[in-house]
PDB file of C-alpha atoms in Angstrom:
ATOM      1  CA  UNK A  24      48.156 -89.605-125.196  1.00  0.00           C
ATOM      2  CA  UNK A  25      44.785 -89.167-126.558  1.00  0.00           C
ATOM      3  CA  UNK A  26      41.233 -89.615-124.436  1.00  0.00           C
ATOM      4  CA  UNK A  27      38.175 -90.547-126.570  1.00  0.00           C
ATOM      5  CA  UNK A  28      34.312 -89.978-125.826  1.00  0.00           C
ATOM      6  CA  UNK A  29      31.608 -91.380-127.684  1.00  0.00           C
ATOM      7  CA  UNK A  30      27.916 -90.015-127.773  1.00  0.00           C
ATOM      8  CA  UNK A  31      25.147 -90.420-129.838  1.00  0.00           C
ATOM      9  CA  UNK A  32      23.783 -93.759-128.784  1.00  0.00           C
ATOM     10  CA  UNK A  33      20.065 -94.522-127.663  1.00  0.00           C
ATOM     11  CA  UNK A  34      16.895 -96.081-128.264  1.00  0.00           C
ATOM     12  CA  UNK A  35      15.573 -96.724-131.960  1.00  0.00           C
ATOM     13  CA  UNK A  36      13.302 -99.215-133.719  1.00  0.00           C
ATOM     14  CA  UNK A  37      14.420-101.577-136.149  1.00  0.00           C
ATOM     15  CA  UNK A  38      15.052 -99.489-139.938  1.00  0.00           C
ATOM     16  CA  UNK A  39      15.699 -96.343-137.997  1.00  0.00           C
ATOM     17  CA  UNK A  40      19.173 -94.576-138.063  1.00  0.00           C
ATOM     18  CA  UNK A  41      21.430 -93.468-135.845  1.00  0.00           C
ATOM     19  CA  UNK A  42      24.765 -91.492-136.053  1.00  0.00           C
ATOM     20  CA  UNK A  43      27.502 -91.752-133.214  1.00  0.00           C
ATOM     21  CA  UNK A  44      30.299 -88.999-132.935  1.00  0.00           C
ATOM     22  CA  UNK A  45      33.576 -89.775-130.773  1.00  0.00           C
ATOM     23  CA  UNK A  46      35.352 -86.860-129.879  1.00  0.00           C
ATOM     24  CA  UNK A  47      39.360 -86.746-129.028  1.00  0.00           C
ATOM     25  CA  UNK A  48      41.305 -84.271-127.014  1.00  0.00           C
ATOM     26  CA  UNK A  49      44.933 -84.203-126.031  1.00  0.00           C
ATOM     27  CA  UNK A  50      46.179 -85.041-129.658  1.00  0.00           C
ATOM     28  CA  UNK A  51      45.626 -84.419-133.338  1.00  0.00           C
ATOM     29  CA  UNK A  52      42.910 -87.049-134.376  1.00  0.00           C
ATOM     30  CA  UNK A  53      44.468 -86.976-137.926  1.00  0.00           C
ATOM     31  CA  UNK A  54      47.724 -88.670-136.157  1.00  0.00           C
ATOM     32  CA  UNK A  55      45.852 -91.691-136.264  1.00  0.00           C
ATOM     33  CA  UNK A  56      44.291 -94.662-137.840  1.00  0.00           C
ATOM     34  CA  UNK A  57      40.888 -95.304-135.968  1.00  0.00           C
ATOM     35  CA  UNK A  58      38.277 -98.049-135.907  1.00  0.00           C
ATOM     36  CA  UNK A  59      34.520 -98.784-134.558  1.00  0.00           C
ATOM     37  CA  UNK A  60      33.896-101.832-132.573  1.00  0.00           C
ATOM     38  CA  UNK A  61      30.907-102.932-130.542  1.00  0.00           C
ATOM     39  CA  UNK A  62      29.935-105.293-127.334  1.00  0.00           C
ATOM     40  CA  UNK A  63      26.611-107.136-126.690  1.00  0.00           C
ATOM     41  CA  UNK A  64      25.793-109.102-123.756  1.00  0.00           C
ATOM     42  CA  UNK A  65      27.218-111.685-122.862  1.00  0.00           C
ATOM     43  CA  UNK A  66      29.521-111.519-126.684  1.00  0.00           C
ATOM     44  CA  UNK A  67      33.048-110.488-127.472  1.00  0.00           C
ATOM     45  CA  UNK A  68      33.589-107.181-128.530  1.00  0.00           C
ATOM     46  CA  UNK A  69      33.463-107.182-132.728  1.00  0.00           C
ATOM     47  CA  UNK A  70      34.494-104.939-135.164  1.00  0.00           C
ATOM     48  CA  UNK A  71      32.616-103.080-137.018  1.00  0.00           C
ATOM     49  CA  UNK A  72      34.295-100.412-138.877  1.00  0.00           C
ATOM     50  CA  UNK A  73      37.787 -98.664-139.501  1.00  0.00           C
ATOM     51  CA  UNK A  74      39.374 -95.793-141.141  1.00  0.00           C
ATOM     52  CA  UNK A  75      42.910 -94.785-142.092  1.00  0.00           C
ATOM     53  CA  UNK A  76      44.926 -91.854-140.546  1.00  0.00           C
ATOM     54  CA  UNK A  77      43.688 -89.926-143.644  1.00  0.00           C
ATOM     55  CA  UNK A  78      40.333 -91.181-144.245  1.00  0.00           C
ATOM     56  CA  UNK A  79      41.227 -92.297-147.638  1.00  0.00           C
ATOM     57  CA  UNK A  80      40.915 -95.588-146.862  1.00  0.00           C
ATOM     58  CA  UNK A  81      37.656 -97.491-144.924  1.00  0.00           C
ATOM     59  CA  UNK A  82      36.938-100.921-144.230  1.00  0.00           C
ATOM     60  CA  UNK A  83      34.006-103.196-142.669  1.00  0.00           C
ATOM     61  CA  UNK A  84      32.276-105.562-141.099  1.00  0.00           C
ATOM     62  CA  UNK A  85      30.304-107.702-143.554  1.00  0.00           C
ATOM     63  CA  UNK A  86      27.686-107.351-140.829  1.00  0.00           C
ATOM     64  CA  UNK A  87      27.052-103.867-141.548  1.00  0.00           C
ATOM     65  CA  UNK A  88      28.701-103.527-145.409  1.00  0.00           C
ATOM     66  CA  UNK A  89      26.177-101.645-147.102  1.00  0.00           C
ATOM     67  CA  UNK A  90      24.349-100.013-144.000  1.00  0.00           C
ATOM     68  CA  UNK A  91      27.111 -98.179-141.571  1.00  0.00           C
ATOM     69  CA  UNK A  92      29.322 -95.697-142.651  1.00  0.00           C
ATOM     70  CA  UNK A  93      32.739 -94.791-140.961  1.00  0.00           C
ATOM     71  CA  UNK A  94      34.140 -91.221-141.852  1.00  0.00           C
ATOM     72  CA  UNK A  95      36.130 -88.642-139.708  1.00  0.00           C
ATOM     73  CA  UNK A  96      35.994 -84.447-139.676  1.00  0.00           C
ATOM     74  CA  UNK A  97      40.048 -84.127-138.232  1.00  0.00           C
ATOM     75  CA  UNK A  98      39.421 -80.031-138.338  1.00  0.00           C
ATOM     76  CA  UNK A  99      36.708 -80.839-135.287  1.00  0.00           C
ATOM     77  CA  UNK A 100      39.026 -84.222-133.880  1.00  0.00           C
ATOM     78  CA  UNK A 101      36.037 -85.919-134.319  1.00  0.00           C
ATOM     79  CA  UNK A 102      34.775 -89.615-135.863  1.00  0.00           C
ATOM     80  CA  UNK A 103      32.041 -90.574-137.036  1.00  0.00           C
ATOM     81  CA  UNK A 104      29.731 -93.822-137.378  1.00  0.00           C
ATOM     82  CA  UNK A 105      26.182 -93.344-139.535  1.00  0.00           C
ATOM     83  CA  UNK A 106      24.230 -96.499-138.959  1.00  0.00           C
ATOM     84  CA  UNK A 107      21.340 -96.874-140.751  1.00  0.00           C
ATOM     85  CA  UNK A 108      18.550 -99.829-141.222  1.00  0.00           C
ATOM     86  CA  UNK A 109      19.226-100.817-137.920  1.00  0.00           C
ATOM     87  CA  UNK A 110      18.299-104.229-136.853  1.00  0.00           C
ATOM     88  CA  UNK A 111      17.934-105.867-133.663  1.00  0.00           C
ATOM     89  CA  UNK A 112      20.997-107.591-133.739  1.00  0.00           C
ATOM     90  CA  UNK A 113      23.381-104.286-134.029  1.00  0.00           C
ATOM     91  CA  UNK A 114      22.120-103.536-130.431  1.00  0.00           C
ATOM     92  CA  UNK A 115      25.670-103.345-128.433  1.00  0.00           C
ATOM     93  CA  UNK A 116      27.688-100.540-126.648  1.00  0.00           C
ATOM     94  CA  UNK A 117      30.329 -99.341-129.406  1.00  0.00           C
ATOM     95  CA  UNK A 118      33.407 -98.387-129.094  1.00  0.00           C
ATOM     96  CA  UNK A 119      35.630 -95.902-130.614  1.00  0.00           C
ATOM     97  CA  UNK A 120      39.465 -96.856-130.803  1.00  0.00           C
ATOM     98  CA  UNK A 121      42.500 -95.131-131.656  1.00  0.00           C
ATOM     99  CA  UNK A 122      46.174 -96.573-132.941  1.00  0.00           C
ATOM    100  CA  UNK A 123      48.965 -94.648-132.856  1.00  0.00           C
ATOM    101  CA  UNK A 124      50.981 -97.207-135.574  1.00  0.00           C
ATOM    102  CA  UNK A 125      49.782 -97.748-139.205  1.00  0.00           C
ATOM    103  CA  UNK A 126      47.522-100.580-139.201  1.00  0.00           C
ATOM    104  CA  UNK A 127      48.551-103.588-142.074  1.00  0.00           C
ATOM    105  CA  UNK A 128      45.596-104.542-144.078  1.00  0.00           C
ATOM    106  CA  UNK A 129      45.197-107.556-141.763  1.00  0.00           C
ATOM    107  CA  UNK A 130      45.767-105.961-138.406  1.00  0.00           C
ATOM    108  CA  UNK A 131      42.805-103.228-138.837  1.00  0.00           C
ATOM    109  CA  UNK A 132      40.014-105.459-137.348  1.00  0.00           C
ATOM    110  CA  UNK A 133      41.875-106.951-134.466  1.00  0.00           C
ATOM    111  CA  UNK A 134      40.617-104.865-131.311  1.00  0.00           C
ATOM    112  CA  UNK A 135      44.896-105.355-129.808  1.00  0.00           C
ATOM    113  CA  UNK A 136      45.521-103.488-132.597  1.00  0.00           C
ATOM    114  CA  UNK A 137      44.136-100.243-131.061  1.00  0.00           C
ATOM    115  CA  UNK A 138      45.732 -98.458-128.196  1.00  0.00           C
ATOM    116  CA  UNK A 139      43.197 -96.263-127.044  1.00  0.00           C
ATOM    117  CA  UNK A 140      39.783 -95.940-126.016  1.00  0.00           C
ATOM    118  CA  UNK A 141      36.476 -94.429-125.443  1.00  0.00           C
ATOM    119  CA  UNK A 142      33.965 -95.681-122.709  1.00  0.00           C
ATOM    120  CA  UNK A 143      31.522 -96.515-125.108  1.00  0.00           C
ATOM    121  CA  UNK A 144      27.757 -95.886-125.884  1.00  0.00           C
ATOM    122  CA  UNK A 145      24.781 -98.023-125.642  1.00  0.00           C
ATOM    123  CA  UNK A 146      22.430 -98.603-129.128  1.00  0.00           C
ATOM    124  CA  UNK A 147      19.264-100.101-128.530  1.00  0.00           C
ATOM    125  CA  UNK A 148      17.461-101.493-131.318  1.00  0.00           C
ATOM    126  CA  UNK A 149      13.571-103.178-130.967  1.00  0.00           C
ATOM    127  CA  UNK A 150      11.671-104.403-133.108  1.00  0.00           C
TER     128      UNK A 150
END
């Protein structure tokens, strides 16, 4: 079993950046494949990013192609998400997420997918 802890979130105005760190304990992070998602009000929870066990391999969100970057340090069991040009609409509580099974291609945005994970941290984004 692995526990998960984001930090890193707070309040920014929009075109600002923001990087978010999620921590593991209990396990080897480089055991598995992990993934960023995020909750607004009132909206189901959306993916946003993912990386393989590795990091060799990233996907994302078209919503943030281009601006957010996922990437992973496994010698500190630690994740990453750099968000930059922030906009309003990327204000949420994200998520990190863990799976302990190699994801298929067209499982890796699917929050079931993941079996772990974090209690999230709030971005706020004004403009």
């Amino acid at each position: 079993q692995v526990q998960l802890a984001e930090s890193g979130g707070g309040l920014v105005q929009a075109g600002d950046s923001l990087r978010l760190s999620c921590a593991a304990s209990g396990r080897t992070l480089s055991s598995y494949d992990m993934g960023w998602f995020r909750q607004a009000p009132g909206k189901e929870r959306e993916f946003v990013a993912h990386s393989s066990y590795n990091g060799d391999t990233t996907y994302y969100a078209d919503s943030v192609k281009g601006r957010f970057t996922i990437s992973r340090d496994n010698a500190k069991n630690t994740l990453y998400l750099q968000m930059n040009m922030l906009k309003p609409e990327d204000a949420a509580v994200y998520f990190c997420a863990a799976s302990t099974a190699g994801l298929l291609l067209s499982s890796r945005m699917l929050s079931r997918s993941y079996n772990y994970w974090g209690q999230g941290t709030q971005v706020t984004v004004s403009s």
